[in-house]
Structures are given as structure tokens and as C-alpha cells.
């Protein structure tokens, strides 16, 4: 267990802007930073980070929280694992809290731990006598250095059927975790278990934050019946379409170079990084996906395709061009000599020659598309040429910047001898189809918003809860009052009630230590449900309950008193609101009642209720005045 004091120290040492910038591109927006949401596809930035409050809020999805909850969302890890990652990123040593002194039980061992342990196991095998075949392959056949092998955690899975399985049992790794992650396979007919990866060199696949999420294994057998590459199965941890191999090591250089080199295979990435070209990534053996392009957009607006020049490589690049353009990225293409890939070229020619070749042969996407269609003979006859032009025009229609799109249209008009007017007509039809699709999407969004609105907390609950959370900056006075009157009210919104109950319980845990303060930003990660965390972070990142707080004195005592006043006022109204509703219902019943005796009974009930409302209002007002007079 990591103690609360250590968690708070880590949270305060971490710069949320710096850490979130490892995942998305933030742009200054007044006192905050904005970005396109990493949780959904959008065109207008709705993701806000407050460096002052050290919290974030995504207004598209409602998600929000502190630096720990962001890492939990992006890396799909537990809270303790997120704390470890943030501590490491912030240069804080917490090994004294995280060192495991005994084997973990099945319930204690997480998938992340299992993946990390497995990567170390395969890497350890590669370094030992059983890994000679794998190390010979990497060093002699592929020319990889010890440094590259170590930096990328490369490994080897020997020929044995149960080596990983037996080692995992000794380490206390649950067999079920190994099966869930595709590391072992169960033969139902024989009721036996065996290692999934055998006689393969292993490429651990990392998340952008450097966590192992899966594996790729290349066979060393020459048997054509054996798949050349084998990947971890799709799971909550491993979604191949959402991963880019090598991004954890390339992201900073991509930012500096303002461009990413996109290649096809693991070895291409390794060869380029070893040669000092460290802005290279690969699409994990799949065609480029929209999600992968969205990830690249966080770091750069330019991508250099260097795929194989065979028909499959050309097809992948033509499809990839549209995907990149739709995400606001301008692609360029480098075609290597026949039978070459980045790995073979750089080993034969060296990094300087590779860089010079890629610079001299870098072709804008439009020129590449025209060349592909021309080489295929699709620009020679009218019918095929018409289809080719429509295909290229569709690509240009994906460009969001109108001026940039117009310049490309003019260029296409000159290259293919077609009028700019005809191209605009094609683009216009593309736009009409897109608008139809957008209308369907907007309708769905409106339905979603309406559904969310039905579940929103009331303005009164919002004011009450916001004042309660903000009050923690100035001490425990508000929490102390709330704890002593907890039984007097219950919030109708489920998440609001969860936050309220948590804060009361948290105050009760430190009530005997009056000098101890509660850091609300650190506490965000402790709420039991994500919905409560999202609600609290949204309340904190909003403007204060009253703008007058900022217009007047900035002295803490003045702010604290205004916060307390706002809280007490909301508290009073939350107590009175059910009584007022009860009175309104009673008055309506009196108005509709036709039986005179029953009407008299209802009038008596109303009189008692009026007296109760007056007394409760008076008692609350006296109590509030007394508190404010003595604070």
C-alpha cells in the first residue's frame, strides 16, 4: 500500500500539463490548455487542462480528474499502477512501498503485472543459454546491438511447450491471467495447457506510456505451415488497431522533428532507431487505422510513409493517405528500391545515405497518387481516368483547411488537365454525402445529450457540492459543519450523494487532527466510481460558484468566508426544498378536494407544515448567522 501522504506528494510533484502532453497536443487557452479529446473523435477542442488546479475535464465525454485518473484512462491500469507511473515520470522513488516481499495471490496479481513479468521472462531467456538461437537471429542475421535489444525489451520463447507456464507457476502468476492474455493455450480435448509462443523471437508491444500491453512473435522455423508472425489476441489491454509500435520511444523525437516516419514492421522500427532515426513507428502489422492516425495527430501534422514498394504496400499507402488526411495530417511518400525495406536499406547503405535518399525521393501525397494511377494505366482511357480523378478528388475533399484544399485542387487540375469547376462539382457531391452522415451523427448526439440532461443534478445540488469541494482549499470549517449535520439531508443525484458521503467520511478520518488538510485534487482518484470523479472534476474546473469571489479580495480568509456563505445558503435550501415541494403538493390536493371534511383535514396539515417551514427556516438562519459571526 502506498500511504496517502506519499500519493499526495507525488500528485503535487507531477505537472499535469507536462504528463498529459506525453499523450496529446495541448494548446494554451487563457489560463488553461485545450486539446481535442483523446477519448472520442471531435473537430472542436473540448478537452481542458487547468495547470492552476491540476485537473482536466473532457466536455465531450464528461470524463475528468487529476493526473492519476488520466493515466488510468490512457494506460488502462489500476490506481496504484498509475501512481507508480506518475512517480517514475516525476522522478520520485517509491520502491519502498511497491517492492513485493512475497508471492502475490491470484486476486492481487493484475494483468499489467503479468505482462511485465512475461516480458522480463522472455528477455531473460534471450540473455541465457536457452536463448542462443534468438540472440543469434537478432545479432547476426538482423544486426541488432545489445543496446537496441535491451531498450526495446526483445526476448525469445524457446521450443518447449510449458517453459513459460512452469515459470509463471513458480512466480505465483495465475494461470487464468496467462490464458486471458493469450500467453498460454488450453487444449480442451486433452485438458492440457501449453505456451502460445514457442520457438519465436519476441517483440514486446508498449503503450505510449511505456507499459507492456502485448507481444508479437516471429517464428524461427522455415515451415510454411507455421504463421510467420503471431500476435497477442485482442483484449482490453491489447487492441492492435489502437497501438503504434515504437511510439513510446519515438514520441519526443516526433515532436521535435515535427514529423513521424511510418513503416510496416517491427524490424524496420528497430533498424531506424538503432541508426539514430528515432521518430519511426509501425502500425503493428496492420493497415493504418483512424485511431492510429488520431494518435499520430497528437504529436505531429506530417507523416512520411516508407512502406514496401510491392502491390500490397502501395495499396496500404493509398488507403493510409485518406485516413491521415481525414485526421488533419499531410502525408508524404518515399518509395524504396525494389526488394528493399527500411531495415535492409539502412543496414546496407547506412543512416546518412538513407536520410539523403528519403529527402531526395520524398513525394507529396498528390504526386504519389497520380503516379500510382498512371503506372497502373488508369489515366490512359476516359472511363478509368474518370474513376481515378474521382478517387483523388475524394482524398482532397478530406482536407479540412479550405485554402489548402483549393491549392491542391488547382494542382490536380493542372496535372490531369481537368477544369477546376469539374473538380469542385465532385467535391460538392462529396460534401453533400458527408452532410447526410453528419446529420445522422448530430441526431444521435442530441439524443445522447437529452438522455444525459435527464440524469443531471439540480442547480441547487450543483451549488452545494461545488462550494463543499472548493472549501477544502481554506480548511475544514465547511466539512466540519457538513459532517455534524449529515443526517439532515440526502442528495437526489447518485454521484452527488457519493461525493458528499465520501467527503464526510474523509473528514471523519482526520477529525482528531485539526491541522491536517484535505487535498481535493488528490482525493479525486479515491472516489468509488468514475462518474463521481468526472462530476467533481467538472465542478472544480468551472468558474467559482460566484464570480464576485474573484472580483473582490484575493485574501484566503475572504475567499473562505464567501465559500462558507455560499455553502450554508445551499445547505439551507436543500433542507427546505423537500418541505416546499410537500407544501405545493398539499396545496394542489386542497384545490382539487371536493369533500369538505377532507379539505379541512388537509388545511390543518398545511398549517402544521407552514409552521414547520417557518421554524426550520428561522433555526437554519440563526445557525448560519452564528457560524458566520464566529468564523
XYZ file of C-alpha atoms in Angstrom:
631
model
C 0.000 0.000 0.000
C 1.252 3.458 -0.876
C 0.356 5.812 2.002
C -1.912 8.793 1.342
C 0.884 11.220 2.236
C 3.133 9.730 -0.448
C 0.323 9.836 -3.025
C -0.266 13.500 -2.258
C 3.469 14.217 -2.536
C 3.585 12.536 -5.960
C 0.489 14.370 -7.160
C 1.886 17.743 -6.118
C 5.277 17.000 -7.685
C 3.728 15.978 -11.009
C 2.905 18.640 -13.590
C -0.374 17.532 -15.147
C 0.253 19.631 -18.279
C 3.653 18.008 -18.794
C 2.335 14.462 -18.327
C -0.794 14.889 -20.433
C 1.413 16.375 -23.173
C 3.016 12.942 -23.481
C -0.306 11.724 -24.836
C -1.969 14.642 -26.627
C -1.018 18.019 -28.090
C -2.117 20.803 -25.718
C -2.571 24.393 -26.833
C -2.659 27.424 -24.473
C -6.151 28.880 -23.968
C -6.003 31.728 -21.446
C -5.135 30.339 -18.035
C -5.854 26.780 -19.206
C -4.849 24.445 -22.030
C -7.144 22.932 -24.638
C -6.946 19.905 -26.932
C -9.043 17.558 -28.993
C -10.451 14.892 -26.721
C -8.299 11.734 -26.506
C -11.446 9.784 -25.604
C -13.577 10.452 -28.678
C -13.426 11.800 -32.203
C -14.160 15.523 -32.449
C -13.291 18.543 -34.578
C -13.596 21.255 -31.910
C -11.371 21.013 -28.814
C -13.395 20.229 -25.696
C -10.632 18.809 -23.519
C -9.463 21.351 -20.909
C -6.497 21.144 -18.536
C -6.121 23.578 -15.638
C -2.462 23.917 -14.549
C -3.585 26.040 -11.611
C -5.957 23.385 -10.259
C -4.002 20.412 -11.687
C -7.132 18.775 -13.084
C -8.592 18.046 -16.521
C -12.103 17.880 -17.930
C -13.359 16.465 -21.231
C -16.653 18.207 -22.006
C -17.410 15.827 -24.911
C -17.447 12.668 -22.824
C -17.833 14.099 -19.315
C -14.617 12.433 -18.152
C -12.299 14.297 -15.812
C -9.989 14.030 -12.847
C -6.392 14.504 -11.796
C -3.098 13.267 -13.213
C -3.615 9.764 -11.787
C -7.066 9.287 -13.287
C -5.796 10.487 -16.693
C -3.007 7.905 -16.671
C -5.538 5.270 -15.564
C -7.748 6.153 -18.555
C -4.932 6.226 -21.117
C -2.870 3.277 -19.896
C -5.818 1.187 -18.626
C -4.105 0.450 -15.360
C -5.251 0.416 -11.746
C -4.877 3.369 -9.404
C -1.728 2.035 -7.641
C -0.120 1.359 -11.019
C -0.979 4.878 -12.184
C 0.622 6.289 -9.036
C 3.779 4.289 -9.806
C 3.887 5.570 -13.397
C 3.411 9.189 -12.364
C 6.025 8.827 -9.618
C 8.522 7.434 -12.099
C 7.727 10.210 -14.577
C 8.208 12.818 -11.807
C 11.469 11.336 -10.537
C 10.120 10.173 -7.167
C 11.349 6.850 -5.777
C 8.530 4.859 -4.172
C 10.175 1.441 -4.360
C 9.995 1.158 -0.559
C 6.216 0.987 -0.883
C 5.979 -1.162 -4.016
C 8.623 -3.859 -3.559
C 6.894 -7.234 -3.318
C 8.325 -9.294 -0.487
C 6.249 -12.422 -1.179
C 4.343 -14.057 -3.972
C 1.129 -12.376 -4.948
C -2.196 -14.134 -4.696
C -4.466 -14.620 -7.696
C -6.566 -11.664 -6.592
C -3.576 -9.369 -6.075
C -1.810 -10.002 -9.388
C -3.004 -7.712 -12.184
C -2.860 -8.165 -15.931
C -0.287 -5.383 -16.128
C 1.944 -7.184 -13.649
C 1.566 -10.406 -15.629
C 2.530 -8.721 -18.907
C 5.505 -7.000 -17.276
C 6.671 -10.267 -15.715
C 6.274 -12.114 -19.035
C 8.330 -9.522 -20.916
C 11.115 -9.890 -18.337
C 10.910 -13.688 -18.613
C 11.297 -13.704 -22.417
C 14.091 -11.109 -22.244
C 15.867 -13.167 -19.575
C 15.630 -16.314 -21.710
C 17.164 -14.424 -24.654
C 20.139 -13.468 -22.487
C 20.693 -17.053 -21.271
C 21.929 -20.293 -22.887
C 18.386 -21.280 -23.968
C 18.118 -18.070 -25.935
C 21.157 -18.540 -28.179
C 19.047 -19.196 -31.257
C 17.095 -16.000 -30.657
C 20.144 -13.879 -29.842
C 21.929 -15.182 -32.954
C 18.920 -14.189 -35.049
C 18.789 -10.656 -33.624
C 22.546 -10.024 -33.573
C 23.896 -11.879 -36.598
C 21.002 -12.052 -39.032
C 19.333 -8.711 -38.212
C 22.350 -6.768 -36.957
C 20.794 -5.507 -33.734
C 23.043 -4.271 -30.940
C 22.765 -5.216 -27.277
C 21.582 -1.675 -26.567
C 18.692 -1.911 -29.036
C 17.726 -5.365 -27.748
C 17.740 -4.031 -24.188
C 15.948 -0.737 -24.942
C 13.064 -2.489 -26.693
C 12.987 -5.448 -24.269
C 13.309 -8.042 -27.042
C 13.041 -11.668 -25.988
C 12.882 -15.274 -27.035
C 10.325 -18.054 -26.479
C 12.124 -21.431 -26.642
C 10.817 -24.597 -28.285
C 9.492 -26.136 -25.052
C 5.738 -26.465 -24.579
C 5.497 -25.409 -20.928
C 8.538 -23.260 -20.089
C 6.555 -20.051 -19.561
C 3.736 -21.920 -17.825
C 6.052 -23.592 -15.296
C 7.999 -20.395 -14.606
C 4.722 -18.494 -14.069
C 3.521 -21.089 -11.566
C 6.738 -20.694 -9.574
C 6.307 -16.909 -9.603
C 2.700 -17.150 -8.396
C 1.211 -15.861 -11.656
C -2.410 -17.052 -12.016
C -2.879 -19.428 -14.939
C -6.157 -17.689 -15.752
C -4.306 -14.408 -16.352
C -1.952 -16.155 -18.769
C -4.921 -17.579 -20.663
C -6.829 -14.279 -20.670
C -3.789 -12.571 -22.189
C -3.230 -15.325 -24.770
C 0.132 -16.342 -23.296
C -0.930 -19.950 -22.750
C -3.476 -22.039 -24.633
C -5.868 -24.652 -23.226
C -6.403 -27.868 -25.175
C -9.928 -28.863 -24.168
C -9.762 -32.370 -25.655
C -6.631 -33.294 -23.694
C -7.377 -30.875 -20.849
C -3.791 -29.668 -21.088
C -2.081 -26.270 -21.167
C 0.837 -25.144 -23.319
C 2.759 -21.958 -24.131
C 1.285 -19.975 -27.033
C 4.634 -18.526 -28.167
C 7.202 -21.220 -28.963
C 10.442 -21.008 -30.946
C 9.802 -17.358 -31.697
C 11.712 -14.143 -31.148
C 9.516 -11.864 -29.059
C 8.722 -8.175 -29.578
C 7.009 -6.648 -26.525
C 4.459 -4.051 -27.607
C 4.247 -0.987 -25.401
C 1.589 1.607 -24.750
C 2.547 5.224 -25.364
C 3.417 5.494 -21.669
C 5.800 2.534 -21.800
C 3.611 -0.228 -20.313
C 3.758 -3.694 -21.887
C 0.313 -4.418 -23.360
C 1.012 -7.383 -25.622
C 3.525 -9.309 -27.705
C 4.423 -10.051 -31.285
C 6.346 -13.226 -32.033
C 8.255 -14.086 -35.236
C 8.850 -17.760 -35.910
C 12.380 -19.037 -36.497
C 11.055 -22.140 -38.266
C 11.128 -22.421 -42.050
C 7.879 -24.410 -42.115
C 5.396 -22.625 -44.455
C 2.523 -24.069 -42.409
C 3.610 -22.053 -39.356
C 2.439 -18.409 -39.294
C 5.402 -16.077 -39.717
C 4.090 -13.630 -37.104
C 1.862 -14.328 -34.139
C 0.387 -11.545 -32.012
C -1.325 -11.432 -28.640
C -5.097 -11.840 -29.039
C -7.316 -8.775 -28.836
C -8.207 -7.911 -25.254
C -8.980 -4.956 -23.038
C -5.211 -4.412 -22.760
C -4.245 -5.162 -26.360
C -6.166 -3.510 -29.197
C -3.869 -3.701 -32.197
C -5.767 -1.070 -34.169
C -5.102 1.460 -31.398
C -1.359 0.873 -30.997
C 1.745 2.056 -32.829
C 4.888 0.006 -32.320
C 7.772 2.113 -31.020
C 5.709 5.200 -30.192
C 6.772 5.129 -26.523
C 10.384 5.616 -27.709
C 9.625 7.879 -30.675
C 7.081 10.402 -29.367
C 9.533 13.058 -28.164
C 11.598 12.959 -31.366
C 8.408 13.117 -33.459
C 7.516 16.343 -31.662
C 10.996 17.793 -32.206
C 11.240 16.699 -35.842
C 7.616 17.770 -36.446
C 7.201 14.593 -38.489
C 6.738 10.855 -37.984
C 8.171 8.125 -40.189
C 5.588 5.370 -40.630
C 6.896 1.928 -41.589
C 5.368 -1.535 -41.753
C 7.291 -3.859 -39.458
C 8.918 -4.211 -36.067
C 12.374 -4.703 -37.584
C 12.015 -1.539 -39.669
C 11.413 0.468 -36.494
C 14.307 -1.191 -34.662
C 16.749 -0.677 -37.528
C 15.858 3.014 -37.866
C 16.053 3.689 -34.133
C 19.405 1.898 -33.925
C 20.657 4.140 -36.741
C 19.613 7.237 -34.785
C 16.406 7.891 -36.736
C 14.189 7.765 -33.681
C 10.944 9.259 -34.994
C 9.927 5.977 -36.656
C 6.847 3.930 -35.695
C 4.962 0.994 -37.204
C 1.292 0.122 -37.384
C 1.717 -3.251 -35.619
C 1.453 -5.359 -38.765
C -1.916 -3.924 -39.817
C -3.057 -1.307 -42.304
C -3.173 2.151 -40.791
C -6.376 2.791 -38.824
C -8.245 6.001 -37.994
C -7.394 5.550 -34.336
C -3.674 5.230 -35.075
C -3.834 8.364 -37.220
C -5.611 10.165 -34.388
C -2.754 9.179 -32.054
C -0.144 10.486 -34.516
C -2.011 13.781 -34.784
C -1.320 14.366 -31.086
C 2.370 14.707 -31.932
C 2.668 15.956 -35.499
C 0.835 17.142 -38.608
C 3.213 15.422 -41.049
C 3.786 11.723 -41.726
C 6.345 10.172 -44.072
C 5.180 6.783 -45.424
C 8.018 4.332 -46.115
C 6.257 1.071 -46.914
C 7.403 -1.732 -49.183
C 7.042 -0.934 -52.894
C 5.100 -4.138 -53.684
C 1.372 -4.043 -54.619
C 0.301 -4.670 -51.017
C 2.480 -1.799 -49.775
C 1.129 0.562 -52.442
C -2.458 -0.349 -51.601
C -1.813 0.247 -47.878
C -0.291 3.659 -48.566
C -3.151 4.729 -50.875
C -5.668 3.812 -48.151
C -3.483 5.356 -45.458
C -3.322 8.680 -47.311
C -7.090 9.131 -46.959
C -7.007 8.134 -43.294
C -4.250 10.639 -42.497
C -5.921 13.451 -44.459
C -9.192 12.868 -42.606
C -7.338 13.440 -39.324
C -5.672 16.654 -40.487
C -2.246 15.107 -41.256
C -0.390 15.797 -44.516
C 1.277 12.598 -45.800
C 4.400 12.229 -47.912
C 5.646 9.018 -49.515
C 9.097 7.531 -50.061
C 9.326 4.531 -52.402
C 12.426 2.432 -51.746
C 14.258 0.484 -54.470
C 12.677 -2.855 -55.489
C 13.043 -5.697 -52.943
C 14.137 -3.207 -50.260
C 12.524 -2.275 -46.966
C 13.821 0.292 -44.433
C 15.597 -2.454 -42.460
C 17.565 -3.875 -45.415
C 18.255 -0.466 -46.963
C 19.694 1.113 -43.837
C 21.845 -1.896 -42.994
C 23.323 -1.897 -46.490
C 23.602 1.848 -47.102
C 23.817 3.376 -43.618
C 21.836 6.158 -41.951
C 23.309 9.096 -43.904
C 22.501 7.505 -47.245
C 19.024 6.585 -46.003
C 18.317 10.154 -44.890
C 19.637 11.580 -48.165
C 17.588 9.101 -50.207
C 14.389 9.774 -48.231
C 14.871 13.527 -48.647
C 15.557 13.332 -52.380
C 12.740 10.861 -53.054
C 10.113 12.320 -50.732
C 6.955 12.759 -52.810
C 3.831 14.738 -51.790
C 0.779 12.502 -51.471
C -0.928 14.012 -54.537
C 2.049 13.286 -56.800
C 2.214 9.759 -55.433
C -1.490 9.115 -56.110
C -1.180 10.381 -59.681
C 1.931 8.246 -60.220
C 0.250 5.086 -58.923
C -2.769 5.562 -61.182
C -0.538 6.380 -64.175
C 1.732 3.354 -63.650
C -1.389 1.176 -63.445
C -2.565 2.577 -66.801
C -5.667 4.115 -65.248
C -5.069 7.554 -66.752
C -4.904 6.353 -70.373
C -8.590 5.727 -71.061
C -11.504 8.053 -70.319
C -13.569 5.711 -68.126
C -10.646 4.647 -65.923
C -9.328 8.218 -65.797
C -12.715 9.450 -64.560
C -12.659 6.916 -61.712
C -9.077 7.846 -60.821
C -9.894 11.560 -60.733
C -12.901 10.923 -58.506
C -10.743 8.843 -56.175
C -8.119 11.596 -55.867
C -10.810 14.279 -55.506
C -12.328 12.265 -52.672
C -8.942 12.349 -50.915
C -8.734 16.124 -51.361
C -12.267 16.552 -50.015
C -10.990 15.188 -46.686
C -8.624 18.153 -46.209
C -10.190 20.429 -43.596
C -8.320 23.648 -44.416
C -10.236 25.299 -47.293
C -7.278 27.258 -48.674
C -5.022 24.205 -48.577
C -7.702 22.128 -50.290
C -8.142 24.772 -53.011
C -4.397 24.809 -53.737
C -4.346 21.024 -54.108
C -7.377 21.160 -56.424
C -5.614 23.681 -58.648
C -2.542 21.462 -58.713
C -4.634 18.414 -59.646
C -6.376 20.417 -62.369
C -3.024 21.273 -63.959
C -1.594 17.742 -63.638
C -4.543 15.924 -65.208
C -5.973 18.596 -67.487
C -9.404 18.787 -65.897
C -11.204 22.046 -65.111
C -11.242 23.344 -61.570
C -15.020 23.730 -61.957
C -15.470 19.986 -62.586
C -13.331 19.172 -59.532
C -15.436 21.499 -57.401
C -18.567 19.672 -58.527
C -17.071 16.358 -57.419
C -16.041 17.881 -54.086
C -19.513 19.377 -53.673
C -21.151 15.965 -54.102
C -18.709 14.525 -51.596
C -19.712 17.304 -49.195
C -23.430 16.573 -49.609
C -22.879 12.927 -48.715
C -20.772 13.951 -45.738
C -23.502 16.331 -44.537
C -26.019 13.487 -44.621
C -23.712 11.380 -42.499
C -23.143 14.314 -40.134
C -26.880 14.873 -39.692
C -27.305 11.276 -38.561
C -24.387 11.723 -36.153
C -25.776 15.017 -34.802
C -29.199 13.428 -34.242
C -27.574 10.672 -32.218
C -25.583 13.265 -30.265
C -28.738 15.245 -29.451
C -30.455 12.080 -28.222
C -27.401 11.351 -26.058
C -27.404 14.900 -24.669
C -31.116 14.679 -23.862
C -30.523 11.410 -22.049
C -27.682 12.958 -20.071
C -29.764 16.002 -19.173
C -32.380 13.763 -17.552
C -29.682 12.490 -15.225
C -28.075 15.836 -14.378
C -28.006 17.082 -10.830
C -30.101 20.111 -9.868
C -28.672 23.635 -9.790
C -29.102 23.598 -6.011
C -27.155 20.342 -5.619
C -24.505 21.637 -8.003
C -24.041 24.847 -5.999
C -23.937 22.966 -2.707
C -21.429 20.382 -3.904
C -19.189 22.888 -5.672
C -18.961 25.053 -2.565
C -18.226 21.982 -0.443
C -15.350 20.877 -2.698
C -13.858 24.345 -3.117
C -13.991 24.966 0.624
C -11.249 22.380 1.217
C -8.684 24.905 -0.033
C -9.301 27.030 3.027
C -9.517 24.442 5.781
C -12.053 22.082 7.313
C -14.727 24.507 8.583
C -17.302 23.652 5.911
C -16.602 19.928 6.118
C -16.907 20.046 9.900
C -20.327 21.691 9.633
C -21.461 19.264 6.918
C -20.363 16.240 8.960
C -22.279 17.415 12.050
C -25.498 17.868 10.002
C -25.112 14.970 7.575
C -28.338 13.289 8.677
C -30.382 16.370 7.761
C -30.118 15.971 4.014
C -29.712 13.459 1.212
C -28.801 14.489 -2.329
C -31.031 13.005 -5.011
C -28.323 12.741 -7.656
C -26.461 9.466 -7.090
C -22.977 10.753 -7.958
C -23.500 13.912 -5.894
C -24.505 11.817 -2.893
C -21.461 9.589 -3.389
C -19.133 12.608 -3.386
C -20.875 14.098 -0.352
C -20.672 10.838 1.625
C -17.043 10.310 0.654
C -16.048 13.817 1.752
C -17.834 13.396 5.091
C -16.133 10.052 5.694
C -12.803 11.537 4.690
C -13.256 14.405 7.142
C -14.228 11.988 9.927
C -10.961 10.104 9.343
C -8.935 13.234 10.190
C -11.327 14.966 12.612
C -8.980 14.334 15.537
C -6.135 16.092 13.653
C -7.448 19.666 13.203
C -4.312 20.903 11.431
C -4.489 18.281 8.683
C -5.922 19.454 5.365
C -7.608 17.503 2.588
C -6.159 17.984 -0.911
C -9.263 17.718 -3.064
C -7.317 17.203 -6.311
C -5.539 14.166 -4.847
C -8.869 12.883 -3.470
C -10.411 12.808 -6.972
C -8.766 9.448 -7.670
C -10.234 7.956 -4.496
C -13.930 8.271 -5.414
C -15.540 4.864 -5.800
C -16.954 5.383 -9.304
C -15.574 7.163 -12.400
C -18.871 9.082 -12.698
C -18.311 10.708 -9.305
C -14.776 11.653 -10.319
C -15.993 13.136 -13.601
C -18.655 15.183 -11.806
C -16.259 16.507 -9.164
C -13.559 17.451 -11.665
C -16.139 19.271 -13.791
C -17.310 21.271 -10.787
C -13.745 22.187 -9.846
C -12.667 23.249 -13.325
C -15.726 25.512 -13.765
C -15.681 29.136 -12.675
C -16.275 29.566 -8.931
C -19.888 29.477 -7.750
C -19.895 33.267 -7.524
C -17.753 35.402 -9.848
C -17.710 38.020 -7.082
C -15.203 35.796 -5.289
C -12.639 36.705 -7.939
C -13.669 40.328 -8.268
C -13.045 41.104 -4.608
C -10.109 40.419 -2.332
C -7.802 37.522 -3.108
C -7.008 37.020 0.550
C -7.652 33.429 1.581
C -9.766 34.329 4.588
C -12.148 36.411 2.468
C -12.434 33.655 -0.120
C -13.024 31.062 2.575
C -15.796 33.112 4.153
C -17.565 33.591 0.824
C -17.208 29.884 0.123
C -18.714 29.072 3.515
C -21.566 31.552 2.952
C -22.404 30.012 -0.410
C -22.261 26.506 1.061
C -24.503 27.382 4.004
C -27.018 29.067 1.742
C -27.153 25.992 -0.489
C -27.357 23.756 2.582
C -30.333 25.727 3.899
C -32.174 25.481 0.596
C -31.500 21.768 0.270
C -33.161 21.261 3.683
C -36.127 23.491 2.809
C -36.636 22.280 -0.770
C -38.384 18.967 0.159
C -40.661 20.850 2.575
C -41.586 23.335 -0.137
C -42.340 20.534 -2.576
C -44.509 18.849 0.052
C -46.403 22.125 0.574
C -47.012 22.557 -3.179
C -48.429 19.037 -3.427
C -50.641 19.667 -0.395
C -51.996 22.913 -1.846
C -52.810 21.175 -5.123
C -54.659 18.430 -3.224
C -56.662 21.088 -1.334
C -57.579 22.774 -4.613
C -58.858 19.527 -6.110
C -60.571 18.139 -2.984
C -64.417 18.080 -3.202
C -65.079 16.563 0.245
C -65.323 19.447 2.746
C -64.283 17.311 5.762
C -61.234 16.043 3.939
C -60.422 19.595 2.836
C -60.437 20.740 6.482
C -58.021 17.936 7.378
C -55.721 18.970 4.545
C -55.851 22.621 5.685
C -54.741 21.546 9.169
C -51.853 19.606 7.656
C -50.877 22.678 5.642
C -50.927 24.867 8.761
C -48.615 22.459 10.604
C -46.342 22.295 7.587
C -46.232 26.102 7.333
C -45.235 26.311 10.970
C -42.565 23.691 10.415
C -41.169 25.581 7.410
C -41.094 28.870 9.337
C -39.387 27.276 12.344
C -36.872 25.349 10.221
C -36.052 28.490 8.223
C -35.607 30.512 11.413
C -33.441 27.831 13.072
C -31.266 27.453 9.989
C -30.871 31.209 9.581
C -29.859 31.633 13.232
C -27.397 28.768 12.945
C -25.881 30.213 9.750
C -25.609 33.709 11.260
C -23.897 32.265 14.330
C -21.398 30.302 12.218
C -20.579 33.290 10.024
C -20.229 35.600 13.010
C -17.653 33.293 14.577
C -15.603 32.348 11.539
